[in-house]
Amino acid sequence: DSFNTFDNLDMIGKQTLQKRIGWDYLELGVNVRASLSLIPGAAVILRRPLTGTQDVTLKFNITDISSALALLVAVDQQKLENLELSTFLRPDNLIPCVLTMARDFKMSGFSANAGKLAKIFLGGFVDRGITSLVASFVQGFMEMYEPTLLRAIPFIFQVTARHMINTDLIDNQLMVDCPALGSESDATVDFRELFLDPSTSVSLGGPGNRPFGRLSYEIYQGIVGYMVSNDGDGIGINSFVADLASSQSDESGRLSYPSLFSYSIEDQDNSVAQSLRLSLSDLIISNIDTLVLPLKFMDPTTDGSVLSNNMNLGDVAGRSL
């Protein structure tokens, strides 16, 4: 959490994206299991037998880290166009299903540089003498080879770390088959399962087994929560309605239709009137941003295929009805 640089994704090629990240410092830790078998003389000096295994912890800080990650993402356009909505309903399937669209996906570059190594900590040995001895050795090793280690960091990230990420993470963990939700072709969506948590779905007569995952529930709850929230100037949906109306009429909370309907009949000799013209224009609906509670929006019912909507207009401070 010591970020000092976190840039947006930059396009550096037709299929390549780059992101720059920097930290003030990072703490790296490693656990080492050491097997000890001291000679009798050493055990006498330390006044205790030290044999068997010991778990040792080594921690150190690296300061002033800057890195740049480049991702090659070649997406198959036809697969992207054929991507099904069900892909996005289960968060655990989202990444593998989206990545199946990629003809090629890998980390093409991973560069990193560091300022210095600092604050070395060594612990875990049962004997303080050995801890002090090993700590002194590690400290001396770091001081002697710190410049070499810092020069090696770009190579470690560009070659070793990038290879591990491409092979162990991307190829073996992410690039897997997209699981199918598996439903009957003539089945209809049960909105109780799509929008509600299992217990609420059961209370409305639904099965409550959440076949669509949790993502649709979270999105629905966020939308409904925003609509009924009170921002001090009415409920949240009024701001949305006002902006939507403004995009149509250039006036907040108003819908305007200059020309709504037109019908004409010309040169009708056999009729009562030779010509007839009907038109409806200049229809204005004002103050539609005066919605008040109670409010229902796409509210699931006991019928899984029916959504209930109920909106009320009322007194909102500063606006006429």
Coordinates of C-alpha atoms in Angstrom, one line a residue:
D1 CA 0.0 0.0 0.0
S2 CA 3.0 2.4 -0.6
F3 CA 2.2 3.2 -4.2
N4 CA 3.7 6.4 -5.5
T5 CA 2.9 5.6 -9.2
F6 CA -0.2 3.9 -10.6
D7 CA -0.7 5.0 -14.2
N8 CA -3.6 4.2 -16.5
L9 CA -3.2 1.5 -19.1
D10 CA -1.4 3.0 -22.1
M11 CA -1.6 1.5 -25.6
I12 CA 1.9 1.1 -26.9
G13 CA 1.0 -1.2 -29.8
K14 CA -2.0 -2.5 -31.7
Q15 CA -2.5 -5.3 -29.3
T16 CA -0.2 -4.2 -26.4
L17 CA -1.1 -2.4 -23.2
Q18 CA 1.4 -1.0 -20.7
K19 CA 0.9 0.0 -17.0
R20 CA 3.5 1.7 -14.8
I21 CA 3.5 1.0 -11.1
G22 CA 5.8 2.3 -8.4
W23 CA 6.2 1.8 -4.6
D24 CA 8.1 3.7 -1.9
Y25 CA 9.1 0.3 -0.5
L26 CA 8.1 -3.4 -0.6
E27 CA 8.7 -5.9 2.2
L28 CA 9.7 -9.3 0.9
G29 CA 9.6 -12.4 3.2
V30 CA 10.6 -16.0 2.8
N31 CA 10.3 -18.9 5.1
V32 CA 13.3 -21.4 5.1
R33 CA 13.3 -24.8 6.8
A34 CA 16.9 -25.5 7.9
S35 CA 18.2 -28.9 8.9
L36 CA 20.8 -28.7 11.7
S37 CA 23.3 -31.3 12.8
L38 CA 26.1 -29.8 14.9
I39 CA 29.3 -31.5 15.8
P40 CA 29.5 -32.4 19.5
G41 CA 32.0 -29.6 20.3
A42 CA 29.7 -26.9 18.9
A43 CA 26.8 -28.3 21.0
V44 CA 29.0 -28.1 24.1
I45 CA 29.9 -24.4 23.4
L46 CA 26.2 -23.6 22.8
R47 CA 25.3 -25.7 25.9
R48 CA 22.4 -27.4 24.2
P49 CA 22.0 -30.0 21.4
L50 CA 20.7 -28.4 18.2
T51 CA 19.6 -31.1 15.8
G52 CA 16.6 -31.6 13.5
T53 CA 14.8 -28.9 11.5
Q54 CA 14.0 -25.3 12.3
D55 CA 11.8 -22.9 10.4
V56 CA 13.6 -19.6 9.8
T57 CA 12.0 -16.3 8.6
L58 CA 14.0 -13.9 6.4
K59 CA 12.5 -10.5 5.7
F60 CA 14.0 -7.4 4.0
N61 CA 12.7 -4.2 2.4
I62 CA 13.4 -2.9 -1.1
T63 CA 12.9 0.8 -1.5
D64 CA 12.1 3.1 -4.5
I65 CA 10.7 0.4 -6.8
S66 CA 9.5 1.3 -10.3
S67 CA 8.1 -1.2 -12.8
A68 CA 6.4 -1.3 -16.2
L69 CA 4.2 -4.2 -17.2
A70 CA 3.3 -4.8 -20.9
L71 CA 0.5 -7.2 -21.8
L72 CA 0.0 -8.6 -25.3
V73 CA -3.8 -9.1 -25.8
A74 CA -4.8 -10.3 -29.3
V75 CA -8.7 -10.7 -29.3
D76 CA -10.6 -12.7 -31.8
Q77 CA -13.3 -10.2 -33.0
Q78 CA -15.8 -12.9 -34.0
K79 CA -15.6 -14.5 -30.5
L80 CA -16.0 -11.1 -28.9
E81 CA -19.2 -10.4 -30.9
N82 CA -20.6 -13.9 -30.0
L83 CA -19.9 -13.5 -26.3
E84 CA -23.0 -14.5 -24.3
L85 CA -24.4 -12.6 -21.4
S86 CA -24.2 -15.6 -19.2
T87 CA -20.4 -15.2 -19.2
F88 CA -20.7 -12.2 -17.0
L89 CA -23.1 -13.6 -14.4
R90 CA -20.6 -15.7 -12.5
P91 CA -17.5 -13.8 -11.3
D92 CA -15.5 -17.0 -11.0
N93 CA -16.1 -17.8 -14.7
L94 CA -15.6 -14.2 -15.9
I95 CA -11.8 -14.2 -16.4
P96 CA -11.5 -17.7 -18.1
C97 CA -14.5 -17.0 -20.3
V98 CA -13.3 -13.6 -21.4
L99 CA -9.8 -14.9 -22.1
T100 CA -11.1 -17.6 -24.4
M101 CA -11.7 -14.7 -26.9
A102 CA -7.9 -14.1 -27.0
R103 CA -5.8 -15.6 -29.7
D104 CA -2.8 -14.6 -27.7
F105 CA -2.5 -13.3 -24.1
K106 CA 0.8 -13.0 -22.3
M107 CA 3.0 -10.6 -20.5
S108 CA 5.3 -9.4 -23.2
G109 CA 7.4 -7.1 -20.9
F110 CA 8.1 -6.8 -17.2
S111 CA 10.8 -4.3 -16.2
A112 CA 11.7 -3.2 -12.7
N113 CA 14.3 -1.2 -10.9
A114 CA 15.0 -0.7 -7.2
G115 CA 16.8 1.9 -5.0
K116 CA 18.4 -0.2 -2.2
L117 CA 17.9 -3.1 0.2
A118 CA 17.2 -2.2 3.8
K119 CA 15.9 -3.5 7.2
I120 CA 16.9 -7.1 7.0
F121 CA 15.2 -9.3 9.7
L122 CA 16.1 -12.9 10.5
G123 CA 14.2 -14.9 13.1
G124 CA 13.1 -18.4 14.0
F125 CA 16.3 -20.0 15.3
V126 CA 15.8 -21.4 18.8
D127 CA 19.2 -20.2 19.9
R128 CA 20.1 -16.6 20.0
G129 CA 23.8 -17.3 19.3
I130 CA 23.0 -19.0 16.0
T131 CA 20.5 -16.2 15.2
S132 CA 23.1 -13.6 15.7
L133 CA 25.7 -15.5 13.8
V134 CA 23.5 -16.1 10.7
A135 CA 22.1 -12.6 10.8
S136 CA 25.7 -11.2 10.8
F137 CA 26.5 -13.4 7.8
V138 CA 23.4 -12.3 5.9
Q139 CA 24.0 -8.7 6.7
G140 CA 27.5 -8.9 5.5
F141 CA 26.5 -10.8 2.3
M142 CA 23.9 -8.1 1.5
E143 CA 26.3 -5.2 2.1
M144 CA 28.9 -6.9 -0.1
Y145 CA 26.6 -8.0 -3.0
E146 CA 23.9 -5.3 -2.8
P147 CA 25.0 -3.5 -5.9
T148 CA 25.1 -6.8 -7.8
L149 CA 21.7 -7.8 -6.6
L150 CA 20.2 -4.5 -7.5
R151 CA 21.7 -4.7 -11.0
A152 CA 20.2 -8.2 -11.3
I153 CA 16.7 -7.1 -10.5
P154 CA 15.8 -6.0 -14.0
F155 CA 16.9 -9.3 -15.4
I156 CA 15.1 -11.3 -12.7
F157 CA 11.8 -9.6 -13.5
Q158 CA 12.2 -9.5 -17.3
V159 CA 13.2 -13.1 -17.6
T160 CA 12.5 -15.2 -14.5
A161 CA 9.4 -13.5 -13.1
R162 CA 7.8 -12.9 -16.5
H163 CA 8.3 -16.6 -17.5
M164 CA 6.7 -17.7 -14.2
I165 CA 3.7 -15.4 -14.7
N166 CA 3.2 -16.5 -18.3
T167 CA 3.6 -20.2 -17.6
D168 CA 2.3 -20.8 -14.0
L169 CA -0.4 -18.1 -13.8
I170 CA -1.6 -17.3 -17.3
D171 CA -1.2 -20.6 -19.1
N172 CA -2.0 -23.0 -16.2
Q173 CA -4.5 -20.9 -14.1
L174 CA -6.2 -18.4 -16.4
M175 CA -6.2 -19.9 -19.9
V176 CA -8.8 -22.7 -19.1
D177 CA -12.0 -23.7 -20.8
C178 CA -15.0 -21.5 -20.2
P179 CA -17.6 -23.4 -18.1
A180 CA -21.1 -23.5 -19.6
L181 CA -24.0 -22.6 -17.4
G182 CA -26.0 -25.4 -18.9
S183 CA -29.7 -24.6 -19.2
E184 CA -32.5 -25.8 -21.4
S185 CA -33.0 -24.0 -24.7
D186 CA -36.6 -23.2 -23.9
A187 CA -36.1 -22.2 -20.3
T188 CA -37.0 -18.7 -19.1
V189 CA -35.0 -16.5 -16.7
D190 CA -36.3 -16.7 -13.1
F191 CA -35.9 -13.1 -11.9
R192 CA -36.1 -14.2 -8.3
E193 CA -32.8 -16.2 -8.9
L194 CA -31.3 -13.4 -11.0
F195 CA -31.8 -10.4 -8.7
L196 CA -32.4 -11.8 -5.2
D197 CA -30.4 -13.6 -2.5
P198 CA -31.3 -17.3 -2.0
S199 CA -33.4 -16.7 1.2
T200 CA -35.5 -13.9 -0.4
S201 CA -36.0 -16.0 -3.5
V202 CA -37.3 -18.9 -1.4
S203 CA -39.7 -16.6 0.4
L204 CA -41.2 -15.7 -3.0
G205 CA -41.5 -19.4 -4.0
G206 CA -38.2 -19.6 -5.9
P207 CA -35.7 -22.5 -5.7
G208 CA -33.0 -20.4 -4.0
N209 CA -30.0 -22.2 -5.6
R210 CA -28.6 -19.1 -7.3
P211 CA -27.8 -20.5 -10.8
F212 CA -26.6 -17.2 -12.1
G213 CA -24.0 -16.4 -9.5
R214 CA -23.8 -13.3 -7.2
L215 CA -22.8 -10.6 -9.8
S216 CA -26.3 -9.9 -11.1
Y217 CA -27.5 -9.6 -7.5
E218 CA -24.8 -7.1 -6.5
I219 CA -25.5 -5.0 -9.6
Y220 CA -29.3 -5.0 -9.0
Q221 CA -29.0 -4.1 -5.4
G222 CA -26.6 -1.3 -6.3
I223 CA -29.0 0.2 -8.8
V224 CA -32.1 -0.1 -6.5
G225 CA -30.1 1.3 -3.6
Y226 CA -29.1 4.3 -5.7
M227 CA -32.7 4.9 -6.9
V228 CA -34.2 5.0 -3.4
S229 CA -31.3 6.8 -1.7
N230 CA -32.1 10.3 -0.4
D231 CA -29.5 12.9 -1.6
G232 CA -31.1 15.8 0.3
D233 CA -32.8 16.9 -2.9
G234 CA -35.2 14.0 -3.3
I235 CA -34.5 10.3 -4.0
G236 CA -31.6 9.3 -6.3
I237 CA -33.7 8.4 -9.3
N238 CA -34.8 12.0 -9.7
S239 CA -31.3 13.0 -10.6
F240 CA -31.2 10.2 -13.2
V241 CA -34.6 11.2 -14.7
A242 CA -33.7 14.9 -14.8
D243 CA -30.5 14.2 -16.7
L244 CA -32.3 11.8 -19.1
A245 CA -35.0 14.4 -19.8
S246 CA -32.4 17.1 -20.2
S247 CA -30.6 15.1 -23.0
Q248 CA -33.9 15.1 -24.9
S249 CA -35.2 18.6 -24.3
D250 CA -32.2 20.6 -23.0
E251 CA -34.2 21.3 -19.9
S252 CA -34.0 19.4 -16.6
G253 CA -37.1 17.4 -15.8
R254 CA -38.9 18.2 -19.0
L255 CA -39.8 16.1 -22.1
S256 CA -40.7 18.1 -25.2
Y257 CA -42.1 16.7 -28.5
P258 CA -42.4 19.6 -31.1
S259 CA -43.9 17.3 -33.7
L260 CA -45.7 14.2 -32.4
F261 CA -48.3 13.2 -35.0
S262 CA -49.3 14.2 -38.5
Y263 CA -51.9 12.8 -40.9
S264 CA -53.3 14.2 -44.1
I265 CA -55.7 13.2 -46.9
E266 CA -55.7 15.2 -50.2
D267 CA -58.0 15.3 -53.3
Q268 CA -60.7 13.0 -52.0
D269 CA -63.6 13.9 -54.5
N270 CA -66.0 11.2 -53.2
S271 CA -65.7 12.2 -49.5
V272 CA -67.4 14.9 -47.5
A273 CA -64.2 16.9 -47.3
Q274 CA -61.8 17.3 -50.2
S275 CA -58.8 17.4 -47.9
L276 CA -58.2 16.6 -44.3
R277 CA -55.1 17.4 -42.1
L278 CA -54.6 16.3 -38.5
S279 CA -51.5 17.1 -36.5
L280 CA -50.4 17.0 -32.8
S281 CA -47.5 19.1 -31.8
D282 CA -45.8 20.9 -29.0
L283 CA -46.5 18.3 -26.4
I284 CA -44.6 19.1 -23.1
I285 CA -44.4 17.0 -20.0
S286 CA -42.7 18.9 -17.1
N287 CA -41.5 18.0 -13.6
I288 CA -41.1 14.3 -14.2
D289 CA -38.2 14.4 -11.7
T290 CA -40.6 14.5 -8.8
L291 CA -40.7 10.8 -7.9
V292 CA -41.2 9.9 -4.3
L293 CA -41.3 6.8 -2.2
P294 CA -42.7 4.1 -2.2
L295 CA -40.9 3.1 -5.3
K296 CA -40.6 -0.3 -6.9
F297 CA -38.3 -0.9 -9.9
M298 CA -38.1 -4.3 -11.6
D299 CA -39.1 -5.9 -8.3
P300 CA -39.4 -9.7 -8.5
T301 CA -42.7 -11.3 -7.6
T302 CA -44.0 -14.8 -6.8
D303 CA -44.1 -15.4 -10.6
G304 CA -40.4 -15.7 -11.6
S305 CA -41.1 -14.2 -15.0
V306 CA -42.9 -11.1 -13.8
L307 CA -41.3 -7.9 -12.5
S308 CA -43.4 -5.3 -10.6
N309 CA -42.9 -1.6 -11.1
N310 CA -44.6 1.1 -9.0
M311 CA -43.7 4.8 -9.2
N312 CA -45.3 7.8 -7.4
L313 CA -45.1 11.5 -8.1
G314 CA -45.3 13.8 -5.2
D315 CA -44.1 16.9 -3.4
V316 CA -40.4 17.4 -3.8
A317 CA -38.8 20.5 -2.1
G318 CA -38.1 23.3 -4.6
R319 CA -40.1 21.8 -7.5
S320 CA -43.7 22.0 -8.5
L321 CA -45.7 18.9 -9.3

